[in-house]
PDB file of C-alpha atoms in Angstrom:
ATOM      1  CA  MET A   1     115.285  96.787  19.015  1.00 46.00           C
ATOM      2  CA  LYS A   2     112.815  96.404  21.889  1.00 49.00           C
ATOM      3  CA  LYS A   3     115.633  95.423  24.255  1.00 49.00           C
ATOM      4  CA  HIS A   4     117.657  98.523  23.362  1.00 46.00           C
ATOM      5  CA  PHE A   5     114.597 100.746  23.849  1.00 43.00           C
ATOM      6  CA  LEU A   6     113.850  99.136  27.240  1.00 44.00           C
ATOM      7  CA  VAL A   7     117.476  99.567  28.378  1.00 41.00           C
ATOM      8  CA  MET A   8     117.400 103.224  27.298  1.00 44.00           C
ATOM      9  CA  VAL A   9     114.108 103.846  29.154  1.00 40.00           C
ATOM     10  CA  LEU A  10     115.469 102.203  32.319  1.00 41.00           C
ATOM     11  CA  PHE A  11     118.654 104.288  32.089  1.00 40.00           C
ATOM     12  CA  VAL A  12     116.691 107.545  31.698  1.00 37.00           C
ATOM     13  CA  VAL A  13     114.322 106.655  34.570  1.00 39.00           C
ATOM     14  CA  GLY A  14     117.305 105.744  36.760  1.00 41.00           C
ATOM     15  CA  PHE A  15     119.072 108.990  35.868  1.00 36.00           C
ATOM     16  CA  ILE A  16     115.958 111.092  36.584  1.00 35.00           C
ATOM     17  CA  ASN A  17     115.396 109.296  39.894  1.00 39.00           C
ATOM     18  CA  ALA A  18     118.994 109.785  41.045  1.00 41.00           C
ATOM     19  CA  GLN A  19     119.023 111.325  44.488  1.00 45.00           C
ATOM     20  CA  HIS A  20     121.754 113.877  44.773  1.00 52.00           C
ATOM     21  CA  ARG A  21     122.955 114.226  48.338  1.00 60.00           C
ATOM     22  CA  SER A  22     125.601 116.607  49.461  1.00 67.00           C
ATOM     23  CA  LYS A  23     127.439 117.613  52.585  1.00 75.00           C
ATOM     24  CA  ASN A  24     125.171 118.539  55.537  1.00 80.00           C
ATOM     25  CA  ASP A  25     121.999 117.025  54.015  1.00 91.00           C
ATOM     26  CA  VAL A  26     119.819 115.305  56.617  1.00 95.00           C
ATOM     27  CA  GLU A  27     117.206 112.592  56.100  1.00 96.00           C
ATOM     28  CA  LEU A  28     114.586 111.462  58.630  1.00 97.00           C
ATOM     29  CA  THR A  29     113.215 107.924  58.252  1.00 97.00           C
ATOM     30  CA  PRO A  30     110.307 106.741  60.432  1.00 98.00           C
ATOM     31  CA  LEU A  31     110.160 102.961  60.028  1.00 97.00           C
ATOM     32  CA  ILE A  32     108.361  99.794  61.062  1.00 98.00           C
ATOM     33  CA  GLY A  33     109.420  96.198  60.566  1.00 97.00           C
ATOM     34  CA  PHE A  34     109.098  92.494  61.270  1.00 98.00           C
ATOM     35  CA  ALA A  35     111.875  91.179  63.514  1.00 98.00           C
ATOM     36  CA  THR A  36     113.188  87.884  64.827  1.00 97.00           C
ATOM     37  CA  SER A  37     115.587  87.392  67.706  1.00 97.00           C
ATOM     38  CA  ASN A  38     117.300  84.561  69.512  1.00 95.00           C
ATOM     39  CA  TYR A  39     119.962  83.909  72.098  1.00 94.00           C
ATOM     40  CA  TYR A  40     123.425  82.632  71.268  1.00 92.00           C
ATOM     41  CA  GLY A  41     126.426  81.781  73.432  1.00 87.00           C
ATOM     42  CA  GLU A  42     129.346  79.483  74.127  1.00 75.00           C
ATOM     43  CA  GLU A  43     127.062  76.618  75.099  1.00 73.00           C
ATOM     44  CA  ARG A  44     124.774  75.032  72.521  1.00 67.00           C
ATOM     45  CA  LEU A  45     121.368  76.511  73.228  1.00 72.00           C
ATOM     46  CA  ASN A  46     118.299  74.538  72.145  1.00 77.00           C
ATOM     47  CA  ASN A  47     116.032  77.540  71.879  1.00 85.00           C
ATOM     48  CA  SER A  48     113.755  78.920  69.162  1.00 89.00           C
ATOM     49  CA  SER A  49     113.540  82.385  67.686  1.00 93.00           C
ATOM     50  CA  LEU A  50     111.070  84.984  68.869  1.00 94.00           C
ATOM     51  CA  SER A  51     109.091  87.135  66.389  1.00 95.00           C
ATOM     52  CA  SER A  52     108.068  90.740  67.030  1.00 96.00           C
ATOM     53  CA  VAL A  53     107.374  94.127  65.489  1.00 96.00           C
ATOM     54  CA  ASN A  54     109.947  96.919  65.758  1.00 96.00           C
ATOM     55  CA  PHE A  55     109.534 100.614  65.056  1.00 97.00           C
ATOM     56  CA  GLY A  56     111.374 103.890  65.410  1.00 97.00           C
ATOM     57  CA  ALA A  57     113.105 106.598  63.423  1.00 97.00           C
ATOM     58  CA  ASP A  58     116.560 106.972  61.882  1.00 96.00           C
ATOM     59  CA  PHE A  59     118.470 110.108  60.946  1.00 95.00           C
ATOM     60  CA  ASP A  60     121.111 110.191  58.222  1.00 96.00           C
ATOM     61  CA  PHE A  61     123.586 113.092  58.318  1.00 96.00           C
ATOM     62  CA  PHE A  62     125.445 113.201  54.981  1.00 95.00           C
ATOM     63  CA  PHE A  63     129.153 114.013  54.661  1.00 95.00           C
ATOM     64  CA  ASN A  64     128.990 113.667  50.855  1.00 93.00           C
ATOM     65  CA  ASP A  65     126.946 111.656  48.328  1.00 90.00           C
ATOM     66  CA  ARG A  66     128.593 108.363  49.388  1.00 94.00           C
ATOM     67  CA  TRP A  67     128.841 108.524  53.196  1.00 96.00           C
ATOM     68  CA  SER A  68     126.499 109.438  56.011  1.00 96.00           C
ATOM     69  CA  LEU A  69     126.226 108.856  59.742  1.00 97.00           C
ATOM     70  CA  ARG A  70     123.042 106.963  60.674  1.00 97.00           C
ATOM     71  CA  SER A  71     121.605 107.161  64.137  1.00 97.00           C
ATOM     72  CA  GLY A  72     118.156 107.270  65.666  1.00 96.00           C
ATOM     73  CA  LEU A  73     115.862 105.769  68.249  1.00 97.00           C
ATOM     74  CA  LEU A  74     114.439 102.256  67.825  1.00 97.00           C
ATOM     75  CA  PHE A  75     112.031 100.236  69.958  1.00 98.00           C
ATOM     76  CA  GLN A  76     112.972  96.548  69.703  1.00 97.00           C
ATOM     77  CA  THR A  77     111.862  93.319  71.368  1.00 97.00           C
ATOM     78  CA  MET A  78     114.559  90.689  71.774  1.00 96.00           C
ATOM     79  CA  GLY A  79     114.770  87.380  73.576  1.00 94.00           C
ATOM     80  CA  SER A  80     114.011  83.777  72.812  1.00 93.00           C
ATOM     81  CA  GLU A  81     111.640  80.885  73.231  1.00 92.00           C
ATOM     82  CA  VAL A  82     114.030  79.162  75.645  1.00 88.00           C
ATOM     83  CA  THR A  83     111.910  75.971  75.844  1.00 87.00           C
ATOM     84  CA  PRO A  84     108.490  75.137  74.412  1.00 88.00           C
ATOM     85  CA  TYR A  85     107.075  76.187  77.817  1.00 91.00           C
ATOM     86  CA  TYR A  86     109.216  79.241  78.656  1.00 92.00           C
ATOM     87  CA  THR A  87     109.724  82.456  76.628  1.00 94.00           C
ATOM     88  CA  GLU A  88     111.767  85.541  77.511  1.00 94.00           C
ATOM     89  CA  LYS A  89     110.932  88.949  75.973  1.00 96.00           C
ATOM     90  CA  LEU A  90     113.236  91.914  76.543  1.00 97.00           C
ATOM     91  CA  ASN A  91     112.172  95.358  75.332  1.00 97.00           C
ATOM     92  CA  TYR A  92     114.971  97.771  74.461  1.00 98.00           C
ATOM     93  CA  VAL A  93     115.258 101.373  73.346  1.00 98.00           C
ATOM     94  CA  THR A  94     118.204 101.201  70.974  1.00 97.00           C
ATOM     95  CA  ILE A  95     120.461 103.910  69.567  1.00 97.00           C
ATOM     96  CA  PRO A  96     122.535 102.851  66.535  1.00 96.00           C
ATOM     97  CA  VAL A  97     125.614 104.880  65.540  1.00 97.00           C
ATOM     98  CA  ASN A  98     126.442 103.539  62.098  1.00 97.00           C
ATOM     99  CA  ALA A  99     128.563 104.525  59.142  1.00 97.00           C
ATOM    100  CA  ASN A 100     126.279 104.365  56.102  1.00 97.00           C
ATOM    101  CA  TRP A 101     127.829 103.851  52.646  1.00 97.00           C
ATOM    102  CA  HIS A 102     125.585 104.774  49.701  1.00 95.00           C
ATOM    103  CA  PHE A 103     126.462 102.937  46.504  1.00 95.00           C
ATOM    104  CA  GLY A 104     125.275 102.224  42.994  1.00 92.00           C
ATOM    105  CA  SER A 105     125.166 104.696  40.108  1.00 89.00           C
ATOM    106  CA  THR A 106     122.238 106.570  41.705  1.00 88.00           C
ATOM    107  CA  ARG A 107     123.263 106.009  45.371  1.00 90.00           C
ATOM    108  CA  LYS A 108     119.915 104.338  46.107  1.00 93.00           C
ATOM    109  CA  TRP A 109     121.564 101.372  47.853  1.00 96.00           C
ATOM    110  CA  ASN A 110     123.189 101.611  51.265  1.00 96.00           C
ATOM    111  CA  LEU A 111     125.296  99.393  53.471  1.00 97.00           C
ATOM    112  CA  ASN A 112     125.637 100.330  57.145  1.00 97.00           C
ATOM    113  CA  PHE A 113     127.631  99.079  60.113  1.00 97.00           C
ATOM    114  CA  GLY A 114     128.655 100.199  63.573  1.00 97.00           C
ATOM    115  CA  PRO A 115     127.895 100.001  67.291  1.00 98.00           C
ATOM    116  CA  ASN A 116     124.397  99.732  68.707  1.00 96.00           C
ATOM    117  CA  PHE A 117     123.566 100.823  72.278  1.00 98.00           C
ATOM    118  CA  GLY A 118     120.475  99.300  73.921  1.00 97.00           C
ATOM    119  CA  PHE A 119     118.715 100.326  77.127  1.00 98.00           C
ATOM    120  CA  LEU A 120     116.405  97.768  78.739  1.00 98.00           C
ATOM    121  CA  ASN A 121     112.815  98.960  79.321  1.00 97.00           C
ATOM    122  CA  SER A 122     111.252  95.712  80.487  1.00 96.00           C
ATOM    123  CA  ALA A 123     112.010  92.005  80.675  1.00 96.00           C
ATOM    124  CA  LYS A 124     109.423  89.258  81.014  1.00 96.00           C
ATOM    125  CA  GLY A 125     109.756  85.504  81.404  1.00 93.00           C
ATOM    126  CA  ASN A 126     106.350  83.927  80.613  1.00 94.00           C
ATOM    127  CA  GLY A 127     104.755  87.211  81.661  1.00 90.00           C
ATOM    128  CA  SER A 128     106.609  87.517  84.990  1.00 95.00           C
ATOM    129  CA  ASP A 129     108.990  90.427  85.570  1.00 95.00           C
ATOM    130  CA  ILE A 130     112.651  89.346  85.272  1.00 95.00           C
ATOM    131  CA  LYS A 131     114.153  92.809  84.724  1.00 95.00           C
ATOM    132  CA  ASN A 132     116.205  92.556  87.946  1.00 95.00           C
ATOM    133  CA  ARG A 133     118.043  89.517  86.479  1.00 94.00           C
ATOM    134  CA  ALA A 134     118.925  91.172  83.134  1.00 95.00           C
ATOM    135  CA  ASN A 135     121.640  93.718  82.381  1.00 96.00           C
ATOM    136  CA  SER A 136     120.161  97.188  81.953  1.00 97.00           C
ATOM    137  CA  THR A 137     122.340  98.019  78.918  1.00 97.00           C
ATOM    138  CA  GLN A 138     123.399  96.174  75.808  1.00 97.00           C
ATOM    139  CA  LEU A 139     126.239  96.785  73.376  1.00 98.00           C
ATOM    140  CA  GLY A 140     125.913  95.268  69.930  1.00 97.00           C
ATOM    141  CA  LEU A 141     127.374  95.329  66.439  1.00 98.00           C
ATOM    142  CA  ALA A 142     124.758  96.522  63.939  1.00 97.00           C
ATOM    143  CA  TYR A 143     124.846  95.939  60.175  1.00 97.00           C
ATOM    144  CA  GLY A 144     122.389  96.266  57.336  1.00 97.00           C
ATOM    145  CA  ILE A 145     121.596  96.813  53.687  1.00 98.00           C
ATOM    146  CA  GLY A 146     118.790  98.786  52.108  1.00 97.00           C
ATOM    147  CA  CYS A 147     117.402 100.407  49.002  1.00 97.00           C
ATOM    148  CA  LYS A 148     115.529 103.691  48.549  1.00 96.00           C
ATOM    149  CA  ILE A 149     112.772 104.113  45.975  1.00 96.00           C
ATOM    150  CA  GLU A 150     112.319 107.790  45.168  1.00 94.00           C
ATOM    151  CA  VAL A 151     108.779 109.208  45.143  1.00 95.00           C
ATOM    152  CA  ASN A 152     109.898 112.797  44.506  1.00 94.00           C
ATOM    153  CA  GLU A 153     112.921 114.997  45.282  1.00 90.00           C
ATOM    154  CA  LYS A 154     112.139 115.182  49.009  1.00 93.00           C
ATOM    155  CA  ILE A 155     110.428 111.818  49.716  1.00 96.00           C
ATOM    156  CA  SER A 156     111.514 108.194  49.216  1.00 96.00           C
ATOM    157  CA  VAL A 157     110.523 104.760  50.473  1.00 98.00           C
ATOM    158  CA  LEU A 158     113.214 102.688  52.222  1.00 97.00           C
ATOM    159  CA  ILE A 159     113.201  98.894  52.235  1.00 98.00           C
ATOM    160  CA  ASP A 160     116.002  97.365  54.289  1.00 97.00           C
ATOM    161  CA  TYR A 161     117.316  94.575  56.452  1.00 98.00           C
ATOM    162  CA  GLN A 162     119.018  95.420  59.760  1.00 97.00           C
ATOM    163  CA  GLY A 163     120.846  92.913  61.922  1.00 97.00           C
ATOM    164  CA  MET A 164     122.494  93.113  65.329  1.00 97.00           C
ATOM    165  CA  THR A 165     124.839  90.746  67.123  1.00 97.00           C
ATOM    166  CA  GLY A 166     124.985  91.356  70.856  1.00 96.00           C
ATOM    167  CA  LEU A 167     128.439  91.787  72.351  1.00 96.00           C
ATOM    168  CA  SER A 168     127.328  92.057  75.981  1.00 95.00           C
ATOM    169  CA  GLU A 169     125.660  89.485  78.218  1.00 95.00           C
ATOM    170  CA  VAL A 170     121.876  89.419  78.608  1.00 95.00           C
ATOM    171  CA  PRO A 171     121.726  88.100  82.220  1.00 93.00           C
ATOM    172  CA  LYS A 172     123.568  89.759  85.099  1.00 91.00           C
ATOM    173  CA  LYS A 173     124.760  86.341  86.310  1.00 87.00           C
ATOM    174  CA  SER A 174     124.952  83.094  84.377  1.00 81.00           C
ATOM    175  CA  TYR A 175     127.079  79.954  84.236  1.00 82.00           C
ATOM    176  CA  TYR A 176     127.496  80.357  80.483  1.00 82.00           C
ATOM    177  CA  THR A 177     127.363  83.141  77.888  1.00 88.00           C
ATOM    178  CA  ILE A 178     123.942  84.326  76.669  1.00 92.00           C
ATOM    179  CA  LYS A 179     123.755  87.177  74.136  1.00 95.00           C
ATOM    180  CA  ASN A 180     121.093  88.553  71.792  1.00 96.00           C
ATOM    181  CA  MET A 181     121.027  88.095  68.034  1.00 96.00           C
ATOM    182  CA  TYR A 182     118.480  90.166  66.111  1.00 97.00           C
ATOM    183  CA  GLY A 183     117.331  90.783  62.546  1.00 97.00           C
ATOM    184  CA  ALA A 184     114.541  92.906  61.058  1.00 98.00           C
ATOM    185  CA  PHE A 185     113.034  93.602  57.635  1.00 98.00           C
ATOM    186  CA  ASN A 186     111.835  97.212  57.630  1.00 98.00           C
ATOM    187  CA  VAL A 187     109.947  99.665  55.495  1.00 98.00           C
ATOM    188  CA  GLY A 188     110.074 103.403  56.065  1.00 97.00           C
ATOM    189  CA  GLY A 189     109.397 106.817  54.609  1.00 97.00           C
ATOM    190  CA  VAL A 190     112.553 108.872  53.916  1.00 97.00           C
ATOM    191  CA  PHE A 191     112.123 112.638  54.218  1.00 97.00           C
ATOM    192  CA  LYS A 192     114.922 114.952  53.106  1.00 94.00           C
ATOM    193  CA  LEU A 193     114.997 117.848  55.591  1.00 91.00           C
TER     194      LEU A 193
END
């Protein structure tokens, strides 16, 4: 009996919390997160990941209750601890352009994927400027999954994971391929505009 009552309560709460989105709805999501990045390439790289904080804001433009276009402006630090004595940090302003699929009975979950365009702000190798040796732009493939927890009809909390695999080279010239790989766990406030 208790199990049936609990299932019924969860169903009612889930139904009440269902966020109904329709065509032309827009959501703004300021976010902050913990990120890790590393280099990858054709050669085996013996490097370690680099930890950082990322922040920014995403916009979701809804086509219907299942699909939206996610874009925004993100400030991300990428790079790697190349050796125990040498670390490279590259700061990018990134613009994702992702298809965002909202799923589940209440559309609280989302899965997103698409291109990611990065613009290099600064590049440091052990504190020294190496920006002239790095490409000024980066193309990547972004992907992620997240869940919204509704506070009220206009405000939710987003918890998500976003990843990015770099498709373009980090250095302007190199004897082997070096690209960025990035992942971040984020939390953000979702505001329906």
